[in-house]
Each structure stands twice: as C-alpha cells, then as structure tokens.
Short mmCIF file of C-alpha atoms in Angstrom, two decimals:
data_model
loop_
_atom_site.label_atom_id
_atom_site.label_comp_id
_atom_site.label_asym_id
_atom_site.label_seq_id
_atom_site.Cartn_x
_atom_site.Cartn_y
_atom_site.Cartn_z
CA UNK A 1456 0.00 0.00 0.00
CA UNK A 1457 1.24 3.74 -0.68
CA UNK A 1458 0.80 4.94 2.63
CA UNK A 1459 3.74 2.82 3.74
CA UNK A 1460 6.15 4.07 1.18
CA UNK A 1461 7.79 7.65 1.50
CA UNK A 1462 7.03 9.47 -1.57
CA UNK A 1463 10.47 8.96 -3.33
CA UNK A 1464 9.01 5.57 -3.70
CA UNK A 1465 5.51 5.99 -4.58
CA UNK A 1466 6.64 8.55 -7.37
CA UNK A 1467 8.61 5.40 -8.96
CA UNK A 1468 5.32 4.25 -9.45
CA UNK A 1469 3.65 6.15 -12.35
CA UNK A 1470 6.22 9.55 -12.63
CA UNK A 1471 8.13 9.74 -15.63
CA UNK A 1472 10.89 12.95 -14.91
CA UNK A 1473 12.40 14.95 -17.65
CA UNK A 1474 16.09 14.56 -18.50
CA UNK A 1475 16.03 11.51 -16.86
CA UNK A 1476 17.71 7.93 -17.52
CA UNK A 1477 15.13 5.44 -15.57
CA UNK A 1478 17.23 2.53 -15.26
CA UNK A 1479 20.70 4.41 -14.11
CA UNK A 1480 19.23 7.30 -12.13
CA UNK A 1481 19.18 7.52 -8.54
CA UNK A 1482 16.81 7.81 -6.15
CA UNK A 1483 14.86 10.87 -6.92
CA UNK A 1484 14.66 13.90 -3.90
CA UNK A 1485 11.25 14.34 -2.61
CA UNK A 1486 11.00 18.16 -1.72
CA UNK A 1487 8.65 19.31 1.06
CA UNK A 1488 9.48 23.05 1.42
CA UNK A 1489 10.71 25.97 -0.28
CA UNK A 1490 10.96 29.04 1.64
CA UNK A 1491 13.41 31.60 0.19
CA UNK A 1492 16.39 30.44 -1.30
CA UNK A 1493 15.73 26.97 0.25
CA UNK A 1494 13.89 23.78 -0.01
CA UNK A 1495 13.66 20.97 2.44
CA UNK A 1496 13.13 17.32 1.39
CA UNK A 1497 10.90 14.66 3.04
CA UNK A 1498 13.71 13.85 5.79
CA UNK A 1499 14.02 17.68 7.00
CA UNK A 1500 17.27 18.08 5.30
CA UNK A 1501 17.96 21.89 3.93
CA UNK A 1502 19.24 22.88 0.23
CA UNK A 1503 20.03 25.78 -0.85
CA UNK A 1504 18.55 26.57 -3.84
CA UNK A 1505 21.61 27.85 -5.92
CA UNK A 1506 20.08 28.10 -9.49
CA UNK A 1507 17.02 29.19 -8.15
CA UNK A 1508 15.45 26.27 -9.75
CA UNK A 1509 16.38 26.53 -13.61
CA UNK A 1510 16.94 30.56 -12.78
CA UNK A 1511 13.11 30.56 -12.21
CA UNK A 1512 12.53 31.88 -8.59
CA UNK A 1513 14.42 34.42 -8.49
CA UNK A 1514 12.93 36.62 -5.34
CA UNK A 1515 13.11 33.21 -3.44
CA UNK A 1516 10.19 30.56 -2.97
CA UNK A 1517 7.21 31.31 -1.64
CA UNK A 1518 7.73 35.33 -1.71
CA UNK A 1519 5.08 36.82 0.54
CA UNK A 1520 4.10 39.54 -1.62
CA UNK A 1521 3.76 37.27 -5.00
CA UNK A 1522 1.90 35.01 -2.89
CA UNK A 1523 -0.55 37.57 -1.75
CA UNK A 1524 -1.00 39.04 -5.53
CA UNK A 1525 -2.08 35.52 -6.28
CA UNK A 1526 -4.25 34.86 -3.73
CA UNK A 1527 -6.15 38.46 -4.32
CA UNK A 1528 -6.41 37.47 -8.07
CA UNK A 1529 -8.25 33.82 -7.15
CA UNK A 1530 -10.90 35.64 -5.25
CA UNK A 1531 -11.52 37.77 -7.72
CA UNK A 1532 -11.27 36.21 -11.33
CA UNK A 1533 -9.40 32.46 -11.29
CA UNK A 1534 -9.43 31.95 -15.23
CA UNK A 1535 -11.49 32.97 -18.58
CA UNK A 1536 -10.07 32.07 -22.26
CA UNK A 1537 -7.97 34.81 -23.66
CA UNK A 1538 -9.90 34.70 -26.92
CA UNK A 1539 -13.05 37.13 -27.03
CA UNK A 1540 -12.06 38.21 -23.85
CA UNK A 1541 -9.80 40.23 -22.07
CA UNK A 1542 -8.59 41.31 -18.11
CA UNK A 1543 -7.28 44.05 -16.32
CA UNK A 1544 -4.20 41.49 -14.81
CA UNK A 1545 -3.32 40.74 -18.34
CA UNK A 1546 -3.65 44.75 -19.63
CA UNK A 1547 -1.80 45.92 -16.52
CA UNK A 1548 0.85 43.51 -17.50
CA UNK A 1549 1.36 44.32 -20.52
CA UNK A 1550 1.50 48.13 -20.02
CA UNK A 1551 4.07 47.31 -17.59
CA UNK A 1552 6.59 45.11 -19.12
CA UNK A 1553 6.39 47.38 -22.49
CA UNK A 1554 8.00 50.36 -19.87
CA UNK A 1555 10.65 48.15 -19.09
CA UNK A 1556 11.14 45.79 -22.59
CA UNK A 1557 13.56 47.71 -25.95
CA UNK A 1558 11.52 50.82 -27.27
CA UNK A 1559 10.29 49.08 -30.36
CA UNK A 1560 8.60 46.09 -28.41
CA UNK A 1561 5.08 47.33 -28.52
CA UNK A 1562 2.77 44.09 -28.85
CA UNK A 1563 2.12 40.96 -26.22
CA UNK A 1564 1.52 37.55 -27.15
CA UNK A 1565 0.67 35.27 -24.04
CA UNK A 1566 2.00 31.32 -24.02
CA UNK A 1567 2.42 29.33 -21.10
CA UNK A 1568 6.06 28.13 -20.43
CA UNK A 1569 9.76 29.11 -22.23
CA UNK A 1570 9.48 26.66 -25.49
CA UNK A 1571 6.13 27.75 -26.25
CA UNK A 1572 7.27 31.17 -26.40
CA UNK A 1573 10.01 30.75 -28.84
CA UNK A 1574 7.04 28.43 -30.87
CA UNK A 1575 5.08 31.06 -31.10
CA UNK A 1576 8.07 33.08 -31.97
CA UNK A 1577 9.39 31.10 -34.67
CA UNK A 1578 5.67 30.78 -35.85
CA UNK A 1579 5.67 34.19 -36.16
CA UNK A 1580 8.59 35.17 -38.13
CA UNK A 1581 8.03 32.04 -40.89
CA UNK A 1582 4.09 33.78 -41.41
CA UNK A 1583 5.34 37.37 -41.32
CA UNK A 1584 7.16 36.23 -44.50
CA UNK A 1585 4.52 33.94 -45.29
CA UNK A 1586 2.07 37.07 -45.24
CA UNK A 1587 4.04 39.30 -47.74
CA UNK A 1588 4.17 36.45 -50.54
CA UNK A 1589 7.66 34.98 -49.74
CA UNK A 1590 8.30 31.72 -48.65
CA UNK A 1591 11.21 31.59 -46.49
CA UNK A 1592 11.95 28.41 -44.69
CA UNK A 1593 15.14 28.87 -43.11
CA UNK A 1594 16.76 29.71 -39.58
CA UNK A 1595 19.87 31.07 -38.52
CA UNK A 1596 21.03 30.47 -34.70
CA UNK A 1597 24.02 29.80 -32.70
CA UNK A 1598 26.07 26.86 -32.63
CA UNK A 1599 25.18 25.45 -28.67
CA UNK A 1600 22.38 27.43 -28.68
CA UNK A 1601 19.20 26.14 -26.57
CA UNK A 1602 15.95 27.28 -26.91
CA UNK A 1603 13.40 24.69 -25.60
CA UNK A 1604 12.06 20.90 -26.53
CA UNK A 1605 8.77 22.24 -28.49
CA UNK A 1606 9.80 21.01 -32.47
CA UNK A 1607 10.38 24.67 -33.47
CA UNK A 1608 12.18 25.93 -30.52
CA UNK A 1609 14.18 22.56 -30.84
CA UNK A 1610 15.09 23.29 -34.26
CA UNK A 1611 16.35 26.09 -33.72
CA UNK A 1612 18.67 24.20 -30.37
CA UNK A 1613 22.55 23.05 -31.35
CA UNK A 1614 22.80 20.73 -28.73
CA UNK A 1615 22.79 17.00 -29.64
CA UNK A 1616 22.30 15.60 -26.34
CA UNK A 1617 18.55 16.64 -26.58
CA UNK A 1618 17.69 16.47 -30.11
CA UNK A 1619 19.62 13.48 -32.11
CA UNK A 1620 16.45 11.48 -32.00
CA UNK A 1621 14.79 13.72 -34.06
CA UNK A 1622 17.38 15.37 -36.42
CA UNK A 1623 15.44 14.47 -39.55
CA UNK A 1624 11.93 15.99 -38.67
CA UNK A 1625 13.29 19.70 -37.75
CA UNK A 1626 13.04 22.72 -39.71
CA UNK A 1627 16.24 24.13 -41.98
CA UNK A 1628 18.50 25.50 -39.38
CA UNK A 1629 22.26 27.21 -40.54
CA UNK A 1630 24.32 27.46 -37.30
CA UNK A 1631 27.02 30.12 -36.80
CA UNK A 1632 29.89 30.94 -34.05
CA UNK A 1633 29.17 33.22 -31.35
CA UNK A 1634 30.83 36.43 -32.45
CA UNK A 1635 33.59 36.83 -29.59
CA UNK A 1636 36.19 39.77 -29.95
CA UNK A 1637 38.86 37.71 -32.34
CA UNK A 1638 36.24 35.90 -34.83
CA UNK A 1639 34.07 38.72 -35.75
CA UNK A 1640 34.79 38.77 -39.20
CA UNK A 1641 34.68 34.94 -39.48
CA UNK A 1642 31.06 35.29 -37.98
CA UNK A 1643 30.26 37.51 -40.24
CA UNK A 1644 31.14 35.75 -42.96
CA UNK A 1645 29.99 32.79 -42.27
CA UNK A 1646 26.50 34.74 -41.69
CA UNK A 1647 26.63 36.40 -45.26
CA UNK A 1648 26.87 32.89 -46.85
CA UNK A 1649 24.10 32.14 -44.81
CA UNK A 1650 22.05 34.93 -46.26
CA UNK A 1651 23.52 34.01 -50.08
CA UNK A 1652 22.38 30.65 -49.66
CA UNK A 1653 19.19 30.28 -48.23
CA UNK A 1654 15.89 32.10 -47.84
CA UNK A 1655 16.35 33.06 -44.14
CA UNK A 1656 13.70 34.19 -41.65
CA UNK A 1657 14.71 34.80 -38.81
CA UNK A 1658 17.69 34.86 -37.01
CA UNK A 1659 16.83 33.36 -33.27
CA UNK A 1660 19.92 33.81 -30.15
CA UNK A 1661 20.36 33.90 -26.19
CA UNK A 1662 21.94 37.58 -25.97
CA UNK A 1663 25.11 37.40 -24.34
CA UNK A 1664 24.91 34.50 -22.41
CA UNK A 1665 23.74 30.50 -23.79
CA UNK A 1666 22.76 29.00 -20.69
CA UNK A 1667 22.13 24.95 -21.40
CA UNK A 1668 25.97 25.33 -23.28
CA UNK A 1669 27.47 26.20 -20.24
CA UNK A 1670 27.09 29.30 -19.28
CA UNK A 1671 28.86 30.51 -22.33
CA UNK A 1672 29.47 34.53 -23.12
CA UNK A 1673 29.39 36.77 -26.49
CA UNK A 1674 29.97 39.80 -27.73
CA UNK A 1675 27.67 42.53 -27.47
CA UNK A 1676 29.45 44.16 -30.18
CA UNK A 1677 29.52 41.42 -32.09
CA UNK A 1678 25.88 40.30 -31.89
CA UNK A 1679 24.98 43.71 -32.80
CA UNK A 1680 26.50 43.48 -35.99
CA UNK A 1681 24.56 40.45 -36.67
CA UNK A 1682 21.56 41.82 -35.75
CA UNK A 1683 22.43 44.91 -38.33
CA UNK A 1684 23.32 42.82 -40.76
CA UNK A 1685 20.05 40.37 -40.49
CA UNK A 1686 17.57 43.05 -40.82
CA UNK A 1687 19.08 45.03 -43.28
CA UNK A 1688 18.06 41.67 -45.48
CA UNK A 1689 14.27 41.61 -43.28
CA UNK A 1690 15.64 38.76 -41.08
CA UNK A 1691 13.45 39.22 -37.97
CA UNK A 1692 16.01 38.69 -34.77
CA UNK A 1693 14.61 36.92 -32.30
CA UNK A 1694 16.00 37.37 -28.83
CA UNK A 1695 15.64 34.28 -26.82
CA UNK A 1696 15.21 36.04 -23.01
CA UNK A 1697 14.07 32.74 -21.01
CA UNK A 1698 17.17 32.73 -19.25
CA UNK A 1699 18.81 35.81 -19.36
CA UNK A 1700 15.35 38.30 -18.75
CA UNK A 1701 14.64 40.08 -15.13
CA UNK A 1702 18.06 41.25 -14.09
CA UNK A 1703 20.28 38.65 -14.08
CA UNK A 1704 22.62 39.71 -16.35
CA UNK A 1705 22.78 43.04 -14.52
CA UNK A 1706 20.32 44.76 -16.55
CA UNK A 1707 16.10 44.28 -16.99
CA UNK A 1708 17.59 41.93 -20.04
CA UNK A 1709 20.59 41.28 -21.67
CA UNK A 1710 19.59 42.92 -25.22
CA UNK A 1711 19.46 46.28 -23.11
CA UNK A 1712 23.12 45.49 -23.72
CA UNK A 1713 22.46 46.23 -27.20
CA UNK A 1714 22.59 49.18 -29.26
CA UNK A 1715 20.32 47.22 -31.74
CA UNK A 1716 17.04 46.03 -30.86
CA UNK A 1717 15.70 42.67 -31.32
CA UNK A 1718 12.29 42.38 -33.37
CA UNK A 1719 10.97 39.58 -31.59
CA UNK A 1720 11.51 38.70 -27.32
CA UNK A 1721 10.57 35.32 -25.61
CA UNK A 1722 10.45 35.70 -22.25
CA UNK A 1723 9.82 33.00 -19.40
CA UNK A 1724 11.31 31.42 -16.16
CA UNK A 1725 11.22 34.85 -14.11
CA UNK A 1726 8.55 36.43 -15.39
CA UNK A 1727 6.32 34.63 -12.64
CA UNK A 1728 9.17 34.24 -10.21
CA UNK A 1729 8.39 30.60 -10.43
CA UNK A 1730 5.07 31.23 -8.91
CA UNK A 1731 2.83 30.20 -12.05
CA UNK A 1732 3.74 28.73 -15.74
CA UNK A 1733 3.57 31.61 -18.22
CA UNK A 1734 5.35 33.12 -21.14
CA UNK A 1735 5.36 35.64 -23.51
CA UNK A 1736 6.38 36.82 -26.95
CA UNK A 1737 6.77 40.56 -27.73
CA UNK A 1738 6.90 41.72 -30.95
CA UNK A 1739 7.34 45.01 -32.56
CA UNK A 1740 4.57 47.28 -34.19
CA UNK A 1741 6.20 46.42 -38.06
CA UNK A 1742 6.14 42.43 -36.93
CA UNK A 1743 2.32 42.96 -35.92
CA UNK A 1744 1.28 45.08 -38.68
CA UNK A 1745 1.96 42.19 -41.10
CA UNK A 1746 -0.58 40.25 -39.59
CA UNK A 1747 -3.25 43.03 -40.05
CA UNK A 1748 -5.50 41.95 -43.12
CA UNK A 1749 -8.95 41.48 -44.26
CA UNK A 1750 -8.41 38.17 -45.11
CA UNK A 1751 -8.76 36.24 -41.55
CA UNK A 1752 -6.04 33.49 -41.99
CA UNK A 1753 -3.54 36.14 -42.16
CA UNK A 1754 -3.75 36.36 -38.67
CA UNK A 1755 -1.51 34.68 -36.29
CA UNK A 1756 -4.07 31.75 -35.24
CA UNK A 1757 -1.71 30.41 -32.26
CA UNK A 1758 -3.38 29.84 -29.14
CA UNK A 1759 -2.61 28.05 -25.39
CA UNK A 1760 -5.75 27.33 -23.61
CA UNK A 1761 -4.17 29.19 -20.55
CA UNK A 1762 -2.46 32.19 -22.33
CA UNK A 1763 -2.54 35.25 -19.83
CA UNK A 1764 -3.65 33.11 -17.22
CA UNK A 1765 -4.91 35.74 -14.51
CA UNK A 1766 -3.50 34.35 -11.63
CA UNK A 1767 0.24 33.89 -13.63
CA UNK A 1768 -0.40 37.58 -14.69
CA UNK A 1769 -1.08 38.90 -11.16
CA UNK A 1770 2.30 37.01 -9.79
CA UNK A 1771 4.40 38.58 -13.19
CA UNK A 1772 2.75 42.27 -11.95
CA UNK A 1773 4.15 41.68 -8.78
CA UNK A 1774 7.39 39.84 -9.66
CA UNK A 1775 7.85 43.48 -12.20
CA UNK A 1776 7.36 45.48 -8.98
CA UNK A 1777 10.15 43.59 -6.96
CA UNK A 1778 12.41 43.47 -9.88
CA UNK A 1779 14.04 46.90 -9.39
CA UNK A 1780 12.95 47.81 -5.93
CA UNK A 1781 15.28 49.33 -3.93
CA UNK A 1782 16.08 45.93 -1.55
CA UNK A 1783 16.47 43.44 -4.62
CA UNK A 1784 18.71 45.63 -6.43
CA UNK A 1785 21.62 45.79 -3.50
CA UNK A 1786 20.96 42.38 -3.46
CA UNK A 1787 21.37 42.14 -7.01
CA UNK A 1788 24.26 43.85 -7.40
CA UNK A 1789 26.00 42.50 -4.16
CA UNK A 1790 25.61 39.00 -5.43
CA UNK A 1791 27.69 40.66 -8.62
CA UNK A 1792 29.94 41.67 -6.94
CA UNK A 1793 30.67 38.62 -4.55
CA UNK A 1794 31.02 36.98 -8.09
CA UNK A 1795 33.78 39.02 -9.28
CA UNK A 1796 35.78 38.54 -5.75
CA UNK A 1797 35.35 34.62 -6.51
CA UNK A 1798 36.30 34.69 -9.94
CA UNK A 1799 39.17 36.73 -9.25
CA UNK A 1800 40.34 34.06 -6.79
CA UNK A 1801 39.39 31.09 -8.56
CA UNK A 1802 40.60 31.42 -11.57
CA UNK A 1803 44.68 30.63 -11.43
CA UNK A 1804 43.75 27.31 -9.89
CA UNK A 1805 45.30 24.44 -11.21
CA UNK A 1806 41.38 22.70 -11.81
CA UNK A 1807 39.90 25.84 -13.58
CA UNK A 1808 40.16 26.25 -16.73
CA UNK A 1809 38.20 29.68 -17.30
CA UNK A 1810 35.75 31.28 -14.98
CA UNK A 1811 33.43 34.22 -15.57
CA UNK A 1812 30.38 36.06 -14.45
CA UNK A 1813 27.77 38.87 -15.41
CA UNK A 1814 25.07 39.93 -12.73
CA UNK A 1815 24.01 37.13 -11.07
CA UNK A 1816 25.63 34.31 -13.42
CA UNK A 1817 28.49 33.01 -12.47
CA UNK A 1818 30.20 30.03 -14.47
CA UNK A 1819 33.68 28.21 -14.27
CA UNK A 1820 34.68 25.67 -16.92
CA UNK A 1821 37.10 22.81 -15.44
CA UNK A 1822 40.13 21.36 -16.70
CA UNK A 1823 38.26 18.50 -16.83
CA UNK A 1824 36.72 16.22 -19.79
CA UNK A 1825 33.99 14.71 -19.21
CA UNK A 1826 30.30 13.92 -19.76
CA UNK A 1827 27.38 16.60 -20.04
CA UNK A 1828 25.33 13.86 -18.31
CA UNK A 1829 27.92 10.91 -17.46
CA UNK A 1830 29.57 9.59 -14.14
CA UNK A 1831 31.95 12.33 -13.31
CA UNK A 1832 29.61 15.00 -13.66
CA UNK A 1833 27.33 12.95 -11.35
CA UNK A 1834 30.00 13.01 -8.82
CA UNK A 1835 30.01 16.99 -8.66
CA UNK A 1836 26.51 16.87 -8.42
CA UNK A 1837 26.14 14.39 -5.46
CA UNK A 1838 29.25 16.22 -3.80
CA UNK A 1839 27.02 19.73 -3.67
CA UNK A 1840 23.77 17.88 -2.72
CA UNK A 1841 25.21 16.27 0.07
CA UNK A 1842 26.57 19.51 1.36
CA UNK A 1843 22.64 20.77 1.10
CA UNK A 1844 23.28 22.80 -2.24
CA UNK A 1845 21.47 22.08 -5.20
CA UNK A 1846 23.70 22.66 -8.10
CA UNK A 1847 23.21 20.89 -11.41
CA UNK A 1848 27.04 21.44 -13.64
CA UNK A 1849 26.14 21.29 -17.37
CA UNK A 1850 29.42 18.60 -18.15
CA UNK A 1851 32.50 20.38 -17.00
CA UNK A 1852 30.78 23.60 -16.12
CA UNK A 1853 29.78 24.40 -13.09
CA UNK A 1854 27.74 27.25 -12.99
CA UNK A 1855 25.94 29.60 -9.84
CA UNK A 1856 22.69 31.42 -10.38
CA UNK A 1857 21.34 32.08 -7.09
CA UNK A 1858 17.85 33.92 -5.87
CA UNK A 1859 18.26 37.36 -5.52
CA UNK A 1860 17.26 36.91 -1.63
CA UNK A 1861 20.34 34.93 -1.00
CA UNK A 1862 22.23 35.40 2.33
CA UNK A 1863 26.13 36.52 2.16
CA UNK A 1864 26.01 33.02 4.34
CA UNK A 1865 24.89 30.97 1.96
CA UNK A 1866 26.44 32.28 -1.15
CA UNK A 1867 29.59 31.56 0.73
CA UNK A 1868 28.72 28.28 1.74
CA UNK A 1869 28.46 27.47 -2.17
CA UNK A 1870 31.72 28.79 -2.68
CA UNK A 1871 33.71 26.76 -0.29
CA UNK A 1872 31.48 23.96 -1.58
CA UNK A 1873 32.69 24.26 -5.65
CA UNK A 1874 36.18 24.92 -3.84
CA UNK A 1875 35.82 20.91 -1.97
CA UNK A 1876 34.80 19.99 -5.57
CA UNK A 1877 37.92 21.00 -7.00
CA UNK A 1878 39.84 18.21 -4.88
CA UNK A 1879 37.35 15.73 -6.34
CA UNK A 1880 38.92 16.53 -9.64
#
C-alpha cells in the first residue's frame, strides 16, 4: 500500500521525470518546502537553492508579496479564455513590461512556459514572411544554442544531447559561431553565406549569455553586428530572453546590452518568479502590422488554452514590482559583486580552466573532460547535494545562479562547496 512508502518511492510508481535515464538514475529527492532560497526534502534536510530552480525563482520561494498578488487574483477572477475576452491582470501587465522591454517592443503575445514562447516566436517570423508572398523556410542560430524541446524551438537548439532522435523531422536550421572579440569577421562571414544561400527568416539567439551550453558569453558588439546585418536583409532577430530576462545579467535583459534592438523577445522562467507557468512573446509594431488583413487566416491563429492566465499575470505584476525595488537591487548587485571577488580568486587554480560572471551568473569551466550527463559529472553533483546545495554542472561547467534573496552566508557556503569539488577533480 502507498501509505507505507515515502514518496520517493511511490513517485517510482507512475512519474516519468524529464532529463532523466530510468534505469541508471538515482533515487529521486522528494522536496517538502521551499521558503526563500531553500527547499527541504521529506527527511528535513535543507538545500540551498543555488540556481534558483532553472533561474526561475528568483525573489526566493514562496515570496510573501507574489503570494498575496495571487491569492487576491483567485478571489476575484481564477481563469477565462484569452480569446473574445480580455482582463485588467493581463492589460496591466502588458502596459508594464512594455516600460521596461527595448523601445520598439510594442505588442504581447501570451503562451504558457519558455518553449512555447520561442514556438510562437518562430511561428511568427516564418508567417510574417509567409504574409508578404515569400516563402522563407530557413533559420539562422548559434552553434550550442538552446531554446526549448517544443519542435520549433528545438530546431532552432545546437545541442545534440537533446535532439539526435529527431534530427530528420526539424526545420532548416544554418548554425554560426558566437561572435567573440577575435572571430568577428569569421562570424560575419559565415553569416553572409548564410544569407547568399538560403531564404532566411529569422535569425533566433540567447543575448550574451547560452545558458544549457554552459554558461557561455558573447559579444555585445559582435551580436549587434549580426543583428544589423540580419535586418538590413528583413531577417526578424529573435531574442531568446528565457534565461537571461529580469536582471540577471545586470540589466532588466541582456539585449538592453544592445545598441540594436531585437524584433521579436521570448520571455519565461522569471517572469512569474516561479510562482505560475507563463510566457510571452513581444513583438514590434512592423512584426504585428503584417498580420493586419482582411483576409482572416492572415492572422496569427496560435493559441494556449491558458495564455494570460490571470492568476500567472497577477504574480508577473508583482514579480515586475520587486524586480528593481530598492532591496532586490543591492541584493542584485551584491551578489555581482561577490562573483567578481570569486572569480578573481578562482581562476589561477590548477582545476579551472576559465571562470566568468555577469550579474548574477556566475560560471567556471574545469580542466576537466567529461560527460554533459555521465559519471563524473554525477559526482560533482552528489558532492554539492550532500553539502545541502542544489547545483546541477552542465558537463564540466559548473555554474551559480542564485535567488536574488540569497544570504552573504549561503552564497559563501556554495563557494567553499565548488572549492571541496575541486579536490574531487
């Protein structure tokens, strides 16, 4: 009977987890708690939460505030389709991330999680084409890029670890460098050929920093040039801001980095502080206009039964009005700064092989082959969680990306912890 087995055991049962090999995992974690930047399993044992689960909660679990926002919402209005009807959590929202998103971002499309948001994306920028006459049926991305496990947003992934099963049913994808500061001109080239060759779309990217690759940096220069370049030949450039959106690269999101602005924005993870699954894809007034017609299927007919979902609306209001307040930003910018002082020290040891940071993202690469998913990379991963820190290294990157609530205590406590791990190596 169930009631005799703790739930690690009854969720062997029936649960099928993502990323997960059945037969060689471990036993699974049952979590209890979360309460700021910690949760607490079925034994009472603490973890600090130092990714803030897949850079999702940033303002720590359970915030008060976001809490109460969604609990004032349910009273009021739980849920209504988002077609043939509209709601003040969903206008409010929208009026206040278009203060905050690139001046040309004028329009709001509501999805409910990260891939679904680059869908819609993608789905966009193939019709916009699609809507002037021209059939254009290609993609240009990043090499290592990641952008979900939806078809599209797979397509447009470089990372063979999730998609070799499926290589032959994706859409026409050319993959190019990230521009760093010696390869520009390669990139570029490589780019124009891309252009020359194919009937190109859209050009999709994680500004600045490709989280499921490891953490890995860019250019802002350089991606600025490609973004000039792509839309001088009507390439919509779609910025992939799952990851890198609400502050954690040190700015409200990495393409404020920019000097160029990105047509399209998918944004995700933080928007709801982990509170409630929702997404969105802004779009300019040009990218809209195309869909304006008489004829109805020129529309964008794209819809998620729980788009704008009030309740995920109310927690994004109130995860907008934490985002720069006065308390999260020292936070925000202490974290940065504890960062740099790690980095600094970390970086001549003998087990490092490169180690960075921007805002709140912190990454160091080890001298180390091995695995993105294999024994060794295990090891690091069982060495943090049995020091109560959750951290999950992507093969020989380890990488931080803590809540913004985090203590100086506990950020320190991960540092001495990656420090142990170097020993391991």
């Amino acid at each position: 009977m169930t009631y005799n087995m703790n739930l690690s055991e009854r969720d062997k049962k029936h649960i099928w987890h993502p990323l997960t090999q059945h037969k060689t995992a471990k036993e699974l974690i049952a979590i209890v708690k979360a309460e700021g930047a910690s949760i607490w399993d079925e034994d009472g044992n603490e973890y600090i939460d130092g990714i803030a689960s897949w850079y999702t909660s940033m303002y720590g679990h359970g915030h008060p505030k976001i809490k109460a926002a969604i609990t004032k919402q349910m009273n009021t209005l739980d849920f209504v389709m988002f077609s043939g009807f509209t709601h003040k959590p969903a206008v409010a929202l929208s009026e206040s991330l278009i203060r905050i998103l690139p001046t040309n971002q004028q329009k709001i499309f509501f999805n409910d999680n990260g891939s679904t948001a680059v869908e819609a994306a993608i789905k966009m920028a193939l019709q916009y084409h699609s809507n002037a006459g021209e059939k254009r049926d290609t993609l240009i991305a990043f090499e290592d890029g990641f952008h979900g496990d939806t078809f599209g947003a797979m397509s447009a992934s470089g990372l063979a670890s999730y998609n070799a099963p499926f290589e032959d049913f994706l859409l026409n994808v050319i993959r190019i460098p990230t521009p760093q500061k010696h390869n520009l001109a390669e990139v570029l080239e490589k780019l124009e050929i891309a252009i020359a060759e194919n009937s190109c779309a859209a050009f999709i990217f994680e500004p600045l920093v490709q989280g499921a690759a490891g953490m890995k940096f860019h250019s802002a220069k350089g991606l600025d040039a490609l973004i000039t370049r792509c839309q001088t030949a009507d390439i919509l450039c779609i910025a992939d801001e799952i990851m890198t959106g609400f502050g954690k690269t040190g700015k409200n999101f990495a393409s404020d980095y920019l000097t160029q602005n990105p047509d399209i924005m998918c944004l995700g993870k933080a928007l709801t502080a982990g509170m409630f699954p929702l997404s969105i894809t802004s779009c300019s007034q040009a990218v809209f206009n195309r869909f304006l017609n008489d004829e109805i299927h020129k529309g964008f007919f794209h819809a998620h039964t729980f788009s704008a979902h009030p309740l995920g609306c109310a927690a994004a209001l109130e995860g907008l009005a934490l985002l720069n307040a006065s308390e999260i930003l020292t936070q925000r910018n202490s974290i940065a700064k504890s960062h740099e002082v790690f980095v600094e020290k970390i970086s001549n040891h003998l087990k490092v092989k490169a180690a960075r940071c921007i805002g709140v993202v912190l990454a160091i690469d080890l001298e180390v082959e091995m695995e993105r998913y294999g024994k060794l990379r295990d090891t690091l991963y069982q060495h943090f969680i049995s020091q109560g820190i959750v951290l999950r290294p992507l093969g020989n990157t380890i990488y931080v990306l803590p809540p913004y609530i985090i203590s100086a205590k506990q950020l320190q406590k991960i540092y001495d912890s990656i420090e142990e791990a170097l020993l391991l190596m």
